[in-house]
Each structure stands twice: as C-alpha cells, then as structure tokens.
PDB file of C-alpha atoms in Angstrom:
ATOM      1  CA  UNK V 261     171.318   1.199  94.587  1.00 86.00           C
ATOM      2  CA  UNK V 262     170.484   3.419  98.010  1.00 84.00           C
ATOM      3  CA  UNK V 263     172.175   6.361  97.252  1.00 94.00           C
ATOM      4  CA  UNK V 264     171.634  10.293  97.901  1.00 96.00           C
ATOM      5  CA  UNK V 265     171.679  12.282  94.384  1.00 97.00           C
ATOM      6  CA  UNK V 266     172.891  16.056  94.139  1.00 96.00           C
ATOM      7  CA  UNK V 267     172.620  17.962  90.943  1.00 97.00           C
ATOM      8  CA  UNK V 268     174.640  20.030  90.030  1.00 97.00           C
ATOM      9  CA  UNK V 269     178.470  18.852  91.244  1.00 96.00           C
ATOM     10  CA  UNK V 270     179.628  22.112  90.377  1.00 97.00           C
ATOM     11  CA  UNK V 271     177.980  25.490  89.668  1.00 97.00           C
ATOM     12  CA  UNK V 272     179.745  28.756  89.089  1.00 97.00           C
ATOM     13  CA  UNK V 273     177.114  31.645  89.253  1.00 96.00           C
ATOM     14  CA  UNK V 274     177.121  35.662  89.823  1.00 97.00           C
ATOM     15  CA  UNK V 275     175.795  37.406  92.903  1.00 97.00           C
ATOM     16  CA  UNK V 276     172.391  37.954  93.446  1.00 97.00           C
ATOM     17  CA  UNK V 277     170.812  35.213  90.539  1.00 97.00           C
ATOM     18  CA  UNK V 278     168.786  32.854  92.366  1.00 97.00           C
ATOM     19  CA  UNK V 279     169.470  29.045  92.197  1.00 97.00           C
ATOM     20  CA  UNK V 280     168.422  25.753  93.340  1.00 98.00           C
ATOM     21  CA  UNK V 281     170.314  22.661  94.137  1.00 98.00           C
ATOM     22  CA  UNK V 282     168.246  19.341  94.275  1.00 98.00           C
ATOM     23  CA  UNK V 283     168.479  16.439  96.121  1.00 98.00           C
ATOM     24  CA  UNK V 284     166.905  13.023  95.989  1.00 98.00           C
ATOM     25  CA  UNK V 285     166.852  10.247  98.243  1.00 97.00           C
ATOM     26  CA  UNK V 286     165.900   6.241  97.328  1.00 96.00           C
ATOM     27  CA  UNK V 287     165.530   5.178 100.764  1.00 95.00           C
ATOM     28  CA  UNK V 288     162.517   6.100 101.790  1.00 94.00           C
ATOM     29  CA  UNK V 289     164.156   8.090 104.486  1.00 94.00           C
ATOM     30  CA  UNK V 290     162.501  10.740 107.170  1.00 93.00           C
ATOM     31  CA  UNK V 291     164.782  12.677 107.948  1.00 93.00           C
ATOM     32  CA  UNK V 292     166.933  15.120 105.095  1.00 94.00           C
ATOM     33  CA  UNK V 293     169.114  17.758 106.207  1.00 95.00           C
ATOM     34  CA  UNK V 294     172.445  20.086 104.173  1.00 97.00           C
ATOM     35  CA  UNK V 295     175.432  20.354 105.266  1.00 96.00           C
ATOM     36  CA  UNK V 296     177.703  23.479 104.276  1.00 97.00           C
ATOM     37  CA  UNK V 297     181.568  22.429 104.344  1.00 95.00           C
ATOM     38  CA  UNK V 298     184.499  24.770 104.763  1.00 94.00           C
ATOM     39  CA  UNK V 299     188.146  24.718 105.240  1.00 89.00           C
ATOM     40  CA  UNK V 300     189.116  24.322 108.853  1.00 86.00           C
ATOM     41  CA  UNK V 301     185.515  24.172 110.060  1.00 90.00           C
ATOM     42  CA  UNK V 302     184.524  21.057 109.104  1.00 90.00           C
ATOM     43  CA  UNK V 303     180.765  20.703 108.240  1.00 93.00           C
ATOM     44  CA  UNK V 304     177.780  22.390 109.511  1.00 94.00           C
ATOM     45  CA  UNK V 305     174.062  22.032 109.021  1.00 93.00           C
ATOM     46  CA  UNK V 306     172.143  24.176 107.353  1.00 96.00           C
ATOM     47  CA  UNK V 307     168.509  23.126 107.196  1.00 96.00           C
ATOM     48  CA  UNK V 308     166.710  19.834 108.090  1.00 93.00           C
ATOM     49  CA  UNK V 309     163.694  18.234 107.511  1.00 94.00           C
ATOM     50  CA  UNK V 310     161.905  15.513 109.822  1.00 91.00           C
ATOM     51  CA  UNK V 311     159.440  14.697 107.016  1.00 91.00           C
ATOM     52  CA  UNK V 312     157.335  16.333 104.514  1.00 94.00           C
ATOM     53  CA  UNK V 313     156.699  19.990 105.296  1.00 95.00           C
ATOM     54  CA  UNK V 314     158.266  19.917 108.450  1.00 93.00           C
ATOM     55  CA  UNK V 315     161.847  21.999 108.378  1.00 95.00           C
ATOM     56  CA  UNK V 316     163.845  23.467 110.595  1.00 93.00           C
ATOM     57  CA  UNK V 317     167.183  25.799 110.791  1.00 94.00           C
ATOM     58  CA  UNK V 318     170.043  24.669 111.529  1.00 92.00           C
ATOM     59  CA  UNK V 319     173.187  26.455 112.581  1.00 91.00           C
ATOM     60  CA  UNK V 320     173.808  28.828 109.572  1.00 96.00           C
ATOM     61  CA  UNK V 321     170.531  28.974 107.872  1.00 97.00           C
ATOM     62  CA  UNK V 322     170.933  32.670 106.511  1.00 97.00           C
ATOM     63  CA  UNK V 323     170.800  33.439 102.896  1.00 97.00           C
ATOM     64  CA  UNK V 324     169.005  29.563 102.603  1.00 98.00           C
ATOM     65  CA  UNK V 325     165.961  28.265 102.002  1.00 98.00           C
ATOM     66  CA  UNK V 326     164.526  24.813 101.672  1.00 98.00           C
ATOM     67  CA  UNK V 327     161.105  23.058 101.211  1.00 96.00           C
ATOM     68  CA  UNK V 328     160.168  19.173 101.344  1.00 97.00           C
ATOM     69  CA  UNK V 329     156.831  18.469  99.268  1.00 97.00           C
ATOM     70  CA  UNK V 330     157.906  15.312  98.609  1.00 96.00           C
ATOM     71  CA  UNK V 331     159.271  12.840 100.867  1.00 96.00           C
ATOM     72  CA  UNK V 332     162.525  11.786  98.492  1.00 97.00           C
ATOM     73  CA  UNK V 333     162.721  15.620  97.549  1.00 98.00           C
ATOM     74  CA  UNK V 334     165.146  18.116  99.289  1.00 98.00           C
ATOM     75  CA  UNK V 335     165.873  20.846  97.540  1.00 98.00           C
ATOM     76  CA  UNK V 336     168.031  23.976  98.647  1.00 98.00           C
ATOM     77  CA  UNK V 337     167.709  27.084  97.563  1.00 98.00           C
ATOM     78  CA  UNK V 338     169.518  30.316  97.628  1.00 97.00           C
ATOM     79  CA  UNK V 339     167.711  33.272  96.204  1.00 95.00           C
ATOM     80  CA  UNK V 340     170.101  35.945  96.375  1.00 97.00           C
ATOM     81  CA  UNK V 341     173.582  34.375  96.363  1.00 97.00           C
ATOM     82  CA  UNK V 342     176.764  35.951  97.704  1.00 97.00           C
ATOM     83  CA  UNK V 343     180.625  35.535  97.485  1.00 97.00           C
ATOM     84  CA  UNK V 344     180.579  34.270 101.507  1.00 97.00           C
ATOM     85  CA  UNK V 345     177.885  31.347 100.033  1.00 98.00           C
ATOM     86  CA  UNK V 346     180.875  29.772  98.212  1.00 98.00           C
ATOM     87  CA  UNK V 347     181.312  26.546  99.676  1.00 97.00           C
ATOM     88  CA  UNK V 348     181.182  22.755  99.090  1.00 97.00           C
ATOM     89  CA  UNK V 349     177.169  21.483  99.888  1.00 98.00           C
ATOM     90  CA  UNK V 350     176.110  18.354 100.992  1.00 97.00           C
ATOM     91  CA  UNK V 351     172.529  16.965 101.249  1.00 97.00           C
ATOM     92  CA  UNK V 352     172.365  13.762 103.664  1.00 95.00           C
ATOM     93  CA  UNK V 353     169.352  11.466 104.559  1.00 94.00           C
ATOM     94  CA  UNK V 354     169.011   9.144 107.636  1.00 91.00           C
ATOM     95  CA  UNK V 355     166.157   7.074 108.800  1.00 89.00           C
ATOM     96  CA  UNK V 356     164.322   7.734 111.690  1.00 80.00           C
ATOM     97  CA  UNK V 357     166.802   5.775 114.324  1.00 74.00           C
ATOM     98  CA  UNK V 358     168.728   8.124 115.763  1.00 67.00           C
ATOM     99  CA  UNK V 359     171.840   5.761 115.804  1.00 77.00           C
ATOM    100  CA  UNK V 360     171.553   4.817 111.794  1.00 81.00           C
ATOM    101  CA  UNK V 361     173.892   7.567 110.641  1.00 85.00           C
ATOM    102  CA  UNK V 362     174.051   9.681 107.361  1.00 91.00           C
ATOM    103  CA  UNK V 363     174.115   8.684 103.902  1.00 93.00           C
ATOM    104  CA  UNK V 364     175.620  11.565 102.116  1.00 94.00           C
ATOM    105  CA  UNK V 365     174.986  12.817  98.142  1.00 95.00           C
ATOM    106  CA  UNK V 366     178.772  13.262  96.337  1.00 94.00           C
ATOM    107  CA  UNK V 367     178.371  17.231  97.053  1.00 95.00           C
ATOM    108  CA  UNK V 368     177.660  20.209  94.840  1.00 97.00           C
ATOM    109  CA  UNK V 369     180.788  23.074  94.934  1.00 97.00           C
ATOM    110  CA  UNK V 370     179.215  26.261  94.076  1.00 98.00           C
ATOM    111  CA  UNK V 371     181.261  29.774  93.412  1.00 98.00           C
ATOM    112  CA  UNK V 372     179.686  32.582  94.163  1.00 97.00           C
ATOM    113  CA  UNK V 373     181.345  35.148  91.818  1.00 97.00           C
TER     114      UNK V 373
ATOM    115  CA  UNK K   7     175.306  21.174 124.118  1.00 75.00           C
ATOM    116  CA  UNK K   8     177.178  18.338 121.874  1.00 82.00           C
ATOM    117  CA  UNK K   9     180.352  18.825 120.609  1.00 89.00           C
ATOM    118  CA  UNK K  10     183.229  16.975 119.192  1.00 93.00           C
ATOM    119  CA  UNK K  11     186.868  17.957 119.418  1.00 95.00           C
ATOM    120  CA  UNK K  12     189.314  16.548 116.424  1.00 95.00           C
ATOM    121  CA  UNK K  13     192.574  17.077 117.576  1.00 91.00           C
ATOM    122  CA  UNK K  14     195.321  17.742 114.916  1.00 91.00           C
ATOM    123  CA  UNK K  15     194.182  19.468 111.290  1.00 92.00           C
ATOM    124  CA  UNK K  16     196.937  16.645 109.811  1.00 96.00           C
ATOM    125  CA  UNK K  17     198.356  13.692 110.626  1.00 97.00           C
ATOM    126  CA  UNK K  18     200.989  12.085 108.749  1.00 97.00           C
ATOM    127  CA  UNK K  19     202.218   8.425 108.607  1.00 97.00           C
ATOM    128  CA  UNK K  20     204.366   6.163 106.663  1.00 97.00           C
ATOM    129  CA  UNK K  21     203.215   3.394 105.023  1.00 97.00           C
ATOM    130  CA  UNK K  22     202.896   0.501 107.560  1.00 97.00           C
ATOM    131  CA  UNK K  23     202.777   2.490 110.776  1.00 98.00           C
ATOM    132  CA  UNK K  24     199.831   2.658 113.076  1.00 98.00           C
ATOM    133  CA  UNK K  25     197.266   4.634 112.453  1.00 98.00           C
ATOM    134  CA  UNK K  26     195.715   7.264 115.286  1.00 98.00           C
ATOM    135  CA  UNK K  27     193.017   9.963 114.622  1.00 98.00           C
ATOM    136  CA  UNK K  28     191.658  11.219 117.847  1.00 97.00           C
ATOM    137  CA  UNK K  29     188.425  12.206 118.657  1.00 97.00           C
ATOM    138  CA  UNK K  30     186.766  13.704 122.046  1.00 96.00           C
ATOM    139  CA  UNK K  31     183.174  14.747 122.627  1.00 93.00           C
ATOM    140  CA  UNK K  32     180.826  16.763 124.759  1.00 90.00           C
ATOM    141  CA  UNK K  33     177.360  15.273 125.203  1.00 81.00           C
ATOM    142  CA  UNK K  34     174.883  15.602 128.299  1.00 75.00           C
ATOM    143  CA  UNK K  35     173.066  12.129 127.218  1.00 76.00           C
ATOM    144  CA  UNK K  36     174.915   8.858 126.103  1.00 77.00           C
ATOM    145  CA  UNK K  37     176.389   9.460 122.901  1.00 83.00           C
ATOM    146  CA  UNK K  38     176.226   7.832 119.769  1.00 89.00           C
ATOM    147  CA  UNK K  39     179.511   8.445 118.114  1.00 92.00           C
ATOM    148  CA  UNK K  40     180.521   8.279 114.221  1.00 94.00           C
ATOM    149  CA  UNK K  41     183.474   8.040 112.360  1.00 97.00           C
ATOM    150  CA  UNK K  42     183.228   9.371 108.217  1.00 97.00           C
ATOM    151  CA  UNK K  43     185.516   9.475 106.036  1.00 97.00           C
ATOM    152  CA  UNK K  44     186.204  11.750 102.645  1.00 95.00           C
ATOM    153  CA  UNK K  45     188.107  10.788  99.689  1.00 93.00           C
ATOM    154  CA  UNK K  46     188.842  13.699  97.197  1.00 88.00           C
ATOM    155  CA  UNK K  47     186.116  15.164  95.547  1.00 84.00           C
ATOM    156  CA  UNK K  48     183.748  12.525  97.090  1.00 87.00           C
ATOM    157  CA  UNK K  49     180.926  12.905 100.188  1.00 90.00           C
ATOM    158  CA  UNK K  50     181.311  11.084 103.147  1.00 94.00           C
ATOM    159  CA  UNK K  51     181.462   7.571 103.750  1.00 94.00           C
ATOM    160  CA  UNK K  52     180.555   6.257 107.504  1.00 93.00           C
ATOM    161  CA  UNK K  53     183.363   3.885 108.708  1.00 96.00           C
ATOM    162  CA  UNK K  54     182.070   2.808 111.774  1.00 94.00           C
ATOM    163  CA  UNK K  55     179.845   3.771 114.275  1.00 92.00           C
ATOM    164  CA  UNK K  56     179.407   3.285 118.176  1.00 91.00           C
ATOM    165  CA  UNK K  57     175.636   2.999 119.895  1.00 84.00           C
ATOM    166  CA  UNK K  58     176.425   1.516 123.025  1.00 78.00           C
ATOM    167  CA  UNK K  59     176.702  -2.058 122.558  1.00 75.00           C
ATOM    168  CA  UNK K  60     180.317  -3.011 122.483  1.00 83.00           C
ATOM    169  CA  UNK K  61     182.668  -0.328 123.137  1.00 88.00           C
ATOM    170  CA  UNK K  62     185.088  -1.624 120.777  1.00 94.00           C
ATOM    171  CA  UNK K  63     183.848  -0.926 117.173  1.00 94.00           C
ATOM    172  CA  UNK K  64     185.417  -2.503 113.967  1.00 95.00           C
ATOM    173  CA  UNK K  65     184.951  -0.707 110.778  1.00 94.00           C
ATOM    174  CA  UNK K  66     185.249  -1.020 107.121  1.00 93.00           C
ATOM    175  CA  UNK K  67     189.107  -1.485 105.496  1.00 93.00           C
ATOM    176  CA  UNK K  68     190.337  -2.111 109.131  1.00 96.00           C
ATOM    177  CA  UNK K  69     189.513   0.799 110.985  1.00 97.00           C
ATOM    178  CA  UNK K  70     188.033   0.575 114.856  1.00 97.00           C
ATOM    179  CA  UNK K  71     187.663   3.002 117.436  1.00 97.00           C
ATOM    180  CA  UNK K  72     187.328   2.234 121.081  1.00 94.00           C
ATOM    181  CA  UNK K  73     184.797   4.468 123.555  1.00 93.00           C
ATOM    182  CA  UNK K  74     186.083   5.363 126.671  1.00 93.00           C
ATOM    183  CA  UNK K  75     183.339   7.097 128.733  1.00 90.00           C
ATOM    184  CA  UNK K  76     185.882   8.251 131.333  1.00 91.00           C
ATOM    185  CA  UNK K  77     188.126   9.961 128.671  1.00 92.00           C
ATOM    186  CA  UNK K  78     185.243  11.219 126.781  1.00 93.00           C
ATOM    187  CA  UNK K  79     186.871  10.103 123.493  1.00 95.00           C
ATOM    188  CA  UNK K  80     186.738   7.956 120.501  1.00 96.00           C
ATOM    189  CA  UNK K  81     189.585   7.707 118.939  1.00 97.00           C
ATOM    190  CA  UNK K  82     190.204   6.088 115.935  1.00 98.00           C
ATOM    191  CA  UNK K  83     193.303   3.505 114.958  1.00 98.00           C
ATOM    192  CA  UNK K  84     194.337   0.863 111.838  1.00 98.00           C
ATOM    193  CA  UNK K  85     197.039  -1.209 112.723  1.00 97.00           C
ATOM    194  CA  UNK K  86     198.799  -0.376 109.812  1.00 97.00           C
ATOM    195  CA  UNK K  87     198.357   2.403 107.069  1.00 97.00           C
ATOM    196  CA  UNK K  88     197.903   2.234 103.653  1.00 96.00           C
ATOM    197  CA  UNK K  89     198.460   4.412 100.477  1.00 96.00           C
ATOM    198  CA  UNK K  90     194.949   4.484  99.950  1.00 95.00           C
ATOM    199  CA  UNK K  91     193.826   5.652 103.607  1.00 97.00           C
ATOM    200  CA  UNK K  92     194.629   9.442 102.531  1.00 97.00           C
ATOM    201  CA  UNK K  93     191.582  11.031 103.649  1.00 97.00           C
ATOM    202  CA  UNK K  94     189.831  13.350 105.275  1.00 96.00           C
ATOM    203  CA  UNK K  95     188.260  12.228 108.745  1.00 97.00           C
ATOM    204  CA  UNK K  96     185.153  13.701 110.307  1.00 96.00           C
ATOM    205  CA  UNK K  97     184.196  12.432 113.714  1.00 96.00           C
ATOM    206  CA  UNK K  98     180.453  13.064 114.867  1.00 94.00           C
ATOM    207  CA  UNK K  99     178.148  13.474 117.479  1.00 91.00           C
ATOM    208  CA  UNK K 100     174.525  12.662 117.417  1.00 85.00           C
ATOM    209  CA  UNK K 101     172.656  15.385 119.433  1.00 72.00           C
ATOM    210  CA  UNK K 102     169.146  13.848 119.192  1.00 69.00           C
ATOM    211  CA  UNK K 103     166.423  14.062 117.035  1.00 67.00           C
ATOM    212  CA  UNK K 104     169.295  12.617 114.259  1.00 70.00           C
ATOM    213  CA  UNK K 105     171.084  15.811 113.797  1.00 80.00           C
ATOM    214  CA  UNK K 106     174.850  15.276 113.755  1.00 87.00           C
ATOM    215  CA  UNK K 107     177.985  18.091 114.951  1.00 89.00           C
ATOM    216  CA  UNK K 108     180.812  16.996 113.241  1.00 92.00           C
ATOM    217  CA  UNK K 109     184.393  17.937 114.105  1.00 93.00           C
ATOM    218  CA  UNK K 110     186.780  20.059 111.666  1.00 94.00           C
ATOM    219  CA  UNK K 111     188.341  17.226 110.540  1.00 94.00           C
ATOM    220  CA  UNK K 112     191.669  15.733 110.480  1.00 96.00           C
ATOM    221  CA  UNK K 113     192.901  15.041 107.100  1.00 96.00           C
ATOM    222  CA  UNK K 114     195.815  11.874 106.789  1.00 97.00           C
ATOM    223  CA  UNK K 115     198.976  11.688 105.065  1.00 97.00           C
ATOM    224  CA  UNK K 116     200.180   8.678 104.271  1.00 97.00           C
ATOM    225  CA  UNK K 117     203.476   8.669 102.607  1.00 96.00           C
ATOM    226  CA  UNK K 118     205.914   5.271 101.050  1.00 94.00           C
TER     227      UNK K 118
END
C-alpha cells in the first residue's frame, strides 16, 4: 500500500531533551516536506526536501532540523524542544508534478512539557 | 505571494442540506487548487483537485468544487450532507516548486 509512515503518533517529552520523529515514504517520491498544525492557523511548512540532500526552510523552520540521506527517509528533528513546539506534525510526500498533490503520514502530536 | 482565504472557522448543516465550504486564493501564476480533508485524529485526505482542465472538479464521496478565475475562488459544495462529512477542510494553493499554503481551515458540523 502507498502510504506515508510517522513514528511516533504521540510523544510527551520535557524541555530541552532532543528527539526525532521519522518518516518514510513507499512511493518513490522527490519531494518530502513537514507540516506543523495549529488551532486556527491551519498548517504550515516547516522544512522540505526536493531530493536527497537537498532541503530547504520553510515558513517556521526555527527550533527544527531535518536531513534526507535516503530518498524514502525524512526525518525531523528537534534538538532542544520547547513548550511553543507543542503541536500536531505532519510529514507529506508528492512526486515531482507540481499538480499531483500531497500524500500525508496520520501525524505525530508531541507535548512539549 | 500565494495565499488562500477559508472563510468561516465552522460551518454547520443538517443532515440533507447542501453543503458550501468556500475557498478564495491569491496566486500571480495559474493556480492549481486542492481541496483536503481531516477526519479526527487522522492526516489529510485530498478530495479533489483542480489543474486547469475542466473547471468543474468532482471529488471523492460527492464533493466538487467549481474554479471561477474572475472570483478568484474555489469553493467547495455536496448536494446533500451526511453524518459522516464532519470534518475538517483545508483548501490549498500550490506556489510552485510543489510547496502547498493551506488555509486555516473550516471545520463542518453536520447535525440529524
């Protein structure tokens, strides 16, 4: 099955311990890119990837970092996390046609504690 | 710069009643334009998706939107609403380079 896969779905961690959240793609997709999602501002990107080591910021990319060794591989990573990190995270992939669209992993909700 | 403009945090219906989500954007090139949709504690799922071929766009579980280039919107409609439609709604724009600004969302009510 095509599918996006986020581990973990939820992850409740204290300030300032360093984490990782993967993501894996089956699609042999170029492009990867996280989305952050909070209430009453809908979704915004993070960090994106056109292929392997190529990444880029998006439009909050502070307090985030990513890497893309691997072509299925997305992983993001937050090395000192803080209360305002607490949020709902989604990784998405898309092929290289700009008119394909997303296909999203089920989220990770992280607190930040 | 692209943008897209939800209008309306929540919309409610009964069940039965037309359904109308509304969606404008901001883009300096021809658009393409996409509808997701979020069921609790799921990602998103697309729903449909215009790249200018028709501007009438049919989507999965009866959903279509129509672009209008003179409005500047894509608004999206079912004929009649069901229980299971409760959602949230994220409209899109695709800036280039496949990076897509969604909209904050309008999440649907659907009550008996």
């Amino acid at each position: 099955e095509a599918q996006v896969t986020q581990n973990p779905r939820y992850l409740i961690t204290v300030t300032g311990k360093k984490l990782t959240v993967t993501c894996s793609q089956n699609m042999n997709h170029e492009y990867m890119s996280w989305y952050r999602q909070d209430p009453g501002l809908g979704l915004r990107q993070i960090y994106y990837s056109m292929n392997v080591e190529v990444t880029d910021k998006g439009d909050v990319p502070e307090g985030y970092k990513v890497s893309r060794k691997e072509k299925r591989n997305f992983p993001l990573i937050l090395e000192s996390p803080s209360p305002n990190q607490t949020s709902l995270y989604f990784c998405a992939s898309s092929p290289r046609q700009a008119n394909y669209g997303y296909t999203f992993g089920s989220g990770t909700r992280l607190t930040v504690v | 710069a692209q943008s897209v403009t939800q209008l309306g945090s929540h919309v409610s219906v009964s069940e039965g009643a037309l359904v109308l989500l509304r969606c404008n954007y901001s883009s300096s090139v021809p658009p393409y334009l996409f509808w997701y949709v979020q069921y609790p504690n799921q990602g998103l799922q697309l729903l449909l998706k215009y790249t200018s071929a028709a501007t009438l766009v049919k989507g999965i579980n009866g959903f279509e939107a129509e672009f209008k280039k003179s409005e500047t919107s894509f608004h999206l409609t079912k004929p009649s609403a069901h229980m299971s439609d409760a959602a949230e709604y994220f409209c899109a724009v695709n800036t280039g380079f496949q990076k897509l600004v969604f909209g904050t969302g309008t999440r649907l009510l659907v009550s008996p």
